[in-house]
């Protein structure tokens, strides 16, 4: 008898216990092998309708949720705000209620406003998954990051993880800062002072990249979120690369000898990370993160829709 999952929605990491997180990771793990097989068709969501409701651009996340739902047999419909009545001034809640009237069984939502999926979850009749809200959270990204680390390193407990770059505006950092300590990883944040959060929640912060990644087992690089900052905050990209760009030389000089590099994408090659390092399959787990992402999203969709089947 599988453990019942005690949450109706997946809106953030805060609400999840260590056991909830481990349950998602454990249930995701077999979907990786499934995805490598020839016939990738499970029917457990057959007859259910999944809406992917994206008010903000996405490459990986939208497609990954679509692939995940389809592999489980769901009928997946994608709603893009661009080209919709959102551009005619329809409010978030009116849009959500309109979509809800079509009776979806799960809604996956991305929005540029922090807290938008929480507002939608209050008014709709189905589970809601946060696929990234403003500078808030991106819970499935942190879950897939954790599963990738566990597969690469065999554990998360005791791992030294440095999250580097634009932490302040990153919802990926926001979710990882909540998730990784719950699983016993030792976190550090690294970035220019203007891109570090005002409150790090007790996580040590560094403004020097070499010092910040010293001895790290995992170095997670983040893109500068230009769309979420005042133009004045961002200096030149060359300057940023010189001080905060991860190169092979830097990694080998400072991090643990077998350190791996991660990035949630989209990558800006030559800015926060050197392309040559990102492409090295020994060091870089970036494409593995994408593969793991489908498996994690399958587990989440399965867990949240169990009482509808
Ligand atoms: N794709 C991730 C997100 O949506 C990271 C990023 O955009 O930099 O938050």
Coordinates of C-alpha atoms and ligand atoms in Angstrom, one line a residue:
X1 CA 0.0 0.0 0.0
X2 CA 1.7 3.3 -1.1
X3 CA 2.0 6.0 1.6
X4 CA -0.8 8.6 0.9
X5 CA 0.6 11.9 -0.1
X6 CA -0.6 14.5 2.4
X7 CA -0.9 17.5 0.1
X8 CA -3.6 18.6 -2.3
X9 CA -1.3 21.0 -4.2
X10 CA 2.5 21.5 -4.8
X11 CA 2.9 25.2 -4.3
X12 CA 6.3 25.3 -2.6
X13 CA 8.9 23.3 -0.7
X14 CA 8.1 24.9 2.7
X15 CA 5.0 22.8 3.3
X16 CA 6.8 19.5 2.5
X17 CA 8.4 17.4 5.2
X18 CA 11.5 15.4 4.6
X19 CA 9.4 12.3 4.2
X20 CA 7.2 14.0 1.6
X21 CA 10.3 15.0 -0.4
X22 CA 11.8 11.5 -0.2
X23 CA 8.5 10.0 -1.3
X24 CA 8.6 12.2 -4.4
X25 CA 12.2 11.3 -5.2
X26 CA 11.7 7.6 -4.6
X27 CA 8.6 7.5 -6.7
X28 CA 10.4 9.5 -9.5
X29 CA 13.4 7.2 -9.6
X30 CA 11.8 4.3 -11.6
X31 CA 10.4 6.8 -14.2
X32 CA 13.9 7.5 -15.3
X33 CA 14.4 3.8 -16.4
X34 CA 10.9 3.9 -17.9
X35 CA 11.8 7.0 -19.9
X36 CA 14.9 5.2 -21.3
X37 CA 12.7 2.3 -22.6
X38 CA 11.2 2.0 -26.0
X39 CA 7.5 2.2 -25.2
X40 CA 6.9 5.0 -22.8
X41 CA 3.2 4.6 -22.2
X42 CA 1.6 4.2 -18.7
X43 CA -2.1 4.6 -18.4
X44 CA -2.6 5.7 -14.8
X45 CA -3.8 9.2 -15.7
X46 CA -5.9 7.9 -18.6
X47 CA -9.1 9.9 -18.8
X48 CA -7.7 12.8 -16.7
X49 CA -7.2 16.3 -18.1
X50 CA -4.0 18.2 -17.3
X51 CA -3.9 21.9 -18.1
X52 CA -0.5 23.6 -18.4
X53 CA -1.2 27.3 -17.8
X54 CA 1.8 29.4 -18.7
X55 CA 1.8 33.1 -18.3
X56 CA 5.6 33.3 -18.7
X57 CA 8.0 31.9 -21.1
X58 CA 9.4 28.4 -20.7
X59 CA 11.3 25.8 -22.6
X60 CA 12.1 23.0 -20.3
X61 CA 9.4 23.2 -17.7
X62 CA 6.4 23.5 -20.0
X63 CA 7.6 20.7 -22.3
X64 CA 8.7 18.5 -19.4
X65 CA 5.2 18.7 -17.8
X66 CA 3.6 18.0 -21.1
X67 CA 5.8 14.9 -21.8
X68 CA 5.3 13.8 -18.2
X69 CA 1.5 14.0 -18.4
X70 CA 1.4 12.3 -21.8
X71 CA 3.6 9.4 -20.6
X72 CA 1.1 8.8 -17.9
X73 CA -1.8 8.8 -20.3
X74 CA -3.4 12.2 -19.4
X75 CA -5.0 14.4 -21.9
X76 CA -2.7 17.5 -21.8
X77 CA -3.8 20.9 -23.0
X78 CA -1.5 23.9 -22.9
X79 CA -2.7 27.4 -22.3
X80 CA -0.4 30.2 -23.3
X81 CA -1.2 33.7 -22.0
X82 CA 0.4 35.2 -25.1
X83 CA -2.4 35.3 -27.6
X84 CA -5.1 34.9 -24.9
X85 CA -7.6 37.3 -23.3
X86 CA -5.0 38.0 -20.6
X87 CA -3.7 40.5 -23.2
X88 CA -7.2 42.0 -23.3
X89 CA -7.0 42.7 -19.5
X90 CA -8.6 39.5 -18.1
X91 CA -7.5 39.0 -14.5
X92 CA -5.6 36.0 -13.2
X93 CA -8.6 34.8 -11.2
X94 CA -11.1 35.2 -14.0
X95 CA -8.7 33.3 -16.3
X96 CA -8.3 30.6 -13.7
X97 CA -12.1 30.3 -13.1
X98 CA -12.7 30.1 -16.8
X99 CA -10.2 27.3 -17.2
X100 CA -11.5 25.6 -14.1
X101 CA -15.0 25.5 -15.6
X102 CA -13.6 23.1 -18.2
X103 CA -13.0 20.7 -15.4
X104 CA -9.3 19.9 -15.5
X105 CA -8.0 17.3 -13.0
X106 CA -4.7 19.1 -12.4
X107 CA -3.4 22.6 -13.3
X108 CA 0.3 23.4 -13.7
X109 CA 0.9 27.1 -13.5
X110 CA 3.7 29.5 -14.3
X111 CA 3.4 33.2 -13.6
X112 CA 5.7 36.2 -13.3
X113 CA 3.9 37.3 -10.1
X114 CA 5.1 35.7 -6.9
X115 CA 2.1 33.9 -5.2
X116 CA 0.0 33.6 -8.4
X117 CA -0.4 29.8 -8.2
X118 CA -1.4 30.1 -4.5
X119 CA -4.2 32.5 -5.5
X120 CA -5.4 30.2 -8.2
X121 CA -5.3 27.2 -5.8
X122 CA -7.7 29.0 -3.6
X123 CA -10.4 29.2 -6.3
X124 CA -10.1 26.2 -8.5
X125 CA -11.5 22.7 -7.9
X126 CA -8.4 20.7 -8.7
X127 CA -4.8 20.3 -7.5
X128 CA -2.4 23.1 -8.6
X129 CA 1.3 22.7 -9.3
X130 CA 3.6 25.7 -9.1
X131 CA 5.8 25.7 -12.2
X132 CA 7.6 28.9 -11.2
X133 CA 6.1 32.1 -9.7
X134 CA 8.1 35.3 -10.0
X135 CA 11.0 35.3 -7.6
X136 CA 9.1 32.9 -5.3
X137 CA 9.5 29.2 -5.9
X138 CA 10.0 26.5 -8.5
X139 CA 9.5 23.4 -6.4
X140 CA 9.7 20.7 -9.2
X141 CA 13.1 22.2 -10.2
X142 CA 14.5 21.8 -6.6
X143 CA 13.1 18.3 -6.5
X144 CA 14.7 17.3 -9.8
X145 CA 18.0 19.0 -8.6
X146 CA 17.9 16.9 -5.5
X147 CA 17.2 13.7 -7.4
X148 CA 20.0 14.5 -9.8
X149 CA 22.5 15.0 -6.9
X150 CA 21.4 11.8 -5.2
X151 CA 21.9 9.8 -8.4
X152 CA 25.3 11.4 -9.1
X153 CA 26.7 11.5 -5.6
X154 CA 24.8 8.6 -4.0
X155 CA 23.5 10.8 -1.2
X156 CA 22.4 14.3 -0.3
X157 CA 23.1 14.2 3.5
X158 CA 26.4 16.0 4.1
X159 CA 26.9 17.2 0.5
X160 CA 28.5 20.6 0.2
X161 CA 26.4 22.5 -2.3
X162 CA 27.3 26.0 -3.6
X163 CA 24.5 28.0 -5.3
X164 CA 26.1 30.8 -7.4
X165 CA 25.0 33.8 -9.4
X166 CA 21.8 35.7 -9.2
X167 CA 20.3 34.2 -6.0
X168 CA 18.2 37.2 -5.2
X169 CA 15.9 36.9 -8.2
X170 CA 16.0 33.2 -8.6
X171 CA 13.0 31.0 -7.6
X172 CA 15.3 28.0 -8.3
X173 CA 17.5 29.2 -5.5
X174 CA 14.4 30.0 -3.4
X175 CA 13.2 26.4 -3.6
X176 CA 16.6 24.8 -3.2
X177 CA 17.4 26.9 -0.1
X178 CA 14.3 25.3 1.5
X179 CA 14.7 21.8 0.2
X180 CA 18.4 20.9 0.5
X181 CA 18.8 21.7 4.2
X182 CA 15.8 19.5 4.9
X183 CA 17.8 16.6 3.4
X184 CA 20.9 17.5 5.3
X185 CA 23.0 19.2 2.6
X186 CA 25.4 22.0 3.6
X187 CA 24.5 25.0 1.5
X188 CA 26.4 28.2 0.6
X189 CA 25.4 31.1 -1.5
X190 CA 27.8 32.9 -3.8
X191 CA 27.2 36.1 -5.8
X192 CA 27.8 39.9 -6.0
X193 CA 26.3 41.7 -3.0
X194 CA 23.4 43.2 -5.1
X195 CA 22.4 39.7 -6.2
X196 CA 22.4 38.0 -2.8
X197 CA 19.2 38.0 -0.8
X198 CA 18.8 40.3 2.1
X199 CA 17.9 37.4 4.4
X200 CA 19.8 34.2 3.7
X201 CA 18.0 32.3 6.4
X202 CA 21.3 31.5 8.2
X203 CA 22.9 30.1 5.0
X204 CA 26.5 31.3 4.7
X205 CA 27.0 33.8 1.8
X206 CA 30.1 34.7 -0.1
X207 CA 30.9 37.4 -2.6
X208 CA 34.1 35.7 -3.9
X209 CA 33.5 32.8 -6.2
X210 CA 36.7 30.9 -5.4
X211 CA 36.1 31.1 -1.7
X212 CA 32.4 30.2 -2.0
X213 CA 33.0 27.0 -4.0
X214 CA 35.9 25.9 -2.0
X215 CA 35.6 22.1 -1.3
X216 CA 32.1 22.1 -2.9
X217 CA 30.7 18.7 -4.1
X218 CA 28.1 20.4 -6.2
X219 CA 28.3 23.8 -7.9
X220 CA 24.9 25.1 -9.1
X221 CA 25.2 28.0 -11.4
X222 CA 22.3 30.4 -12.0
X223 CA 21.5 32.8 -14.8
X224 CA 21.2 36.6 -14.2
X225 CA 17.4 37.2 -14.2
X226 CA 17.5 40.5 -16.1
X227 CA 13.7 40.4 -16.6
X228 CA 13.3 40.7 -12.8
X229 CA 15.7 43.5 -12.0
X230 CA 16.1 47.2 -12.3
X231 CA 18.4 48.0 -15.3
X232 CA 20.7 49.8 -12.9
X233 CA 21.6 46.6 -10.9
X234 CA 23.1 44.7 -13.9
X235 CA 26.6 45.8 -14.8
X236 CA 28.5 44.5 -17.8
X237 CA 28.4 40.8 -18.6
X238 CA 32.1 40.7 -19.2
X239 CA 32.7 42.0 -15.7
X240 CA 30.3 39.4 -14.3
X241 CA 32.0 36.6 -16.2
X242 CA 35.4 37.7 -14.9
X243 CA 34.3 37.6 -11.3
X244 CA 31.5 35.1 -11.2
X245 CA 31.7 33.0 -14.3
X246 CA 32.5 29.3 -13.7
X247 CA 35.4 28.0 -15.7
X248 CA 37.1 24.6 -15.6
X249 CA 40.2 26.2 -14.1
X250 CA 38.2 27.8 -11.3
X251 CA 36.3 24.6 -10.6
X252 CA 39.5 22.5 -10.5
X253 CA 41.3 25.0 -8.4
X254 CA 38.7 25.4 -5.7
X255 CA 35.9 22.8 -5.6
X256 CA 36.2 19.1 -4.5
X257 CA 38.2 17.0 -7.0
X258 CA 35.1 15.2 -8.1
X259 CA 32.7 18.2 -8.0
X260 CA 29.8 18.3 -10.4
X261 CA 28.3 21.3 -12.1
X262 CA 24.5 22.0 -12.4
X263 CA 22.4 24.6 -14.0
X264 CA 18.6 24.8 -14.3
X265 CA 18.8 26.5 -17.7
X266 CA 18.5 28.5 -19.8
X267 CA 22.3 28.9 -19.7
X268 CA 24.1 32.0 -20.8
X269 CA 27.3 30.5 -22.1
X270 CA 30.3 32.7 -21.5
X271 CA 28.5 34.6 -18.7
X272 CA 27.8 32.5 -15.6
X273 CA 29.3 29.3 -17.1
X274 CA 31.9 28.4 -19.7
X275 CA 30.4 26.4 -22.6
X276 CA 33.2 23.9 -22.6
X277 CA 32.6 23.0 -18.9
X278 CA 28.9 22.8 -19.4
X279 CA 29.4 20.3 -22.2
X280 CA 31.7 18.0 -20.3
X281 CA 29.6 15.0 -19.4
X282 CA 31.9 14.0 -16.5
X283 CA 31.5 17.3 -14.8
X284 CA 28.2 18.6 -15.9
X285 CA 24.9 17.1 -14.9
X286 CA 22.9 19.7 -16.8
X287 CA 21.3 17.4 -19.3
X288 CA 20.7 14.8 -16.6
X289 CA 18.7 17.5 -14.8
X290 CA 16.4 17.7 -17.8
X291 CA 15.9 13.9 -17.9
X292 CA 15.3 13.7 -14.1
X293 CA 12.8 16.6 -14.5
X294 CA 10.4 14.5 -16.5
X295 CA 10.6 11.7 -13.9
X296 CA 10.0 14.1 -11.0
X297 CA 7.0 15.7 -12.8
X298 CA 5.5 12.3 -13.5
X299 CA 5.8 11.4 -9.8
X300 CA 4.2 14.7 -8.8
X301 CA 1.3 14.4 -11.3
X302 CA 0.7 10.8 -10.2
X303 CA 0.8 11.6 -6.5
X304 CA -1.6 14.6 -6.7
X305 CA -4.2 12.9 -8.8
X306 CA -4.4 9.6 -6.9
X307 CA -7.7 10.3 -5.3
X308 CA -9.3 11.1 -8.7
X309 CA -8.8 7.7 -10.1
Ligands
LIG1 N1 14.2 28.0 -15.8 C1 14.4 28.5 -14.5 C2 13.2 29.3 -14.0 O1 12.2 29.3 -14.7 C3 15.6 29.3 -14.3 C4 15.8 30.5 -15.1 O2 14.9 31.0 -15.8 O3 16.9 31.1 -15.0 O4 13.2 29.8 -12.9

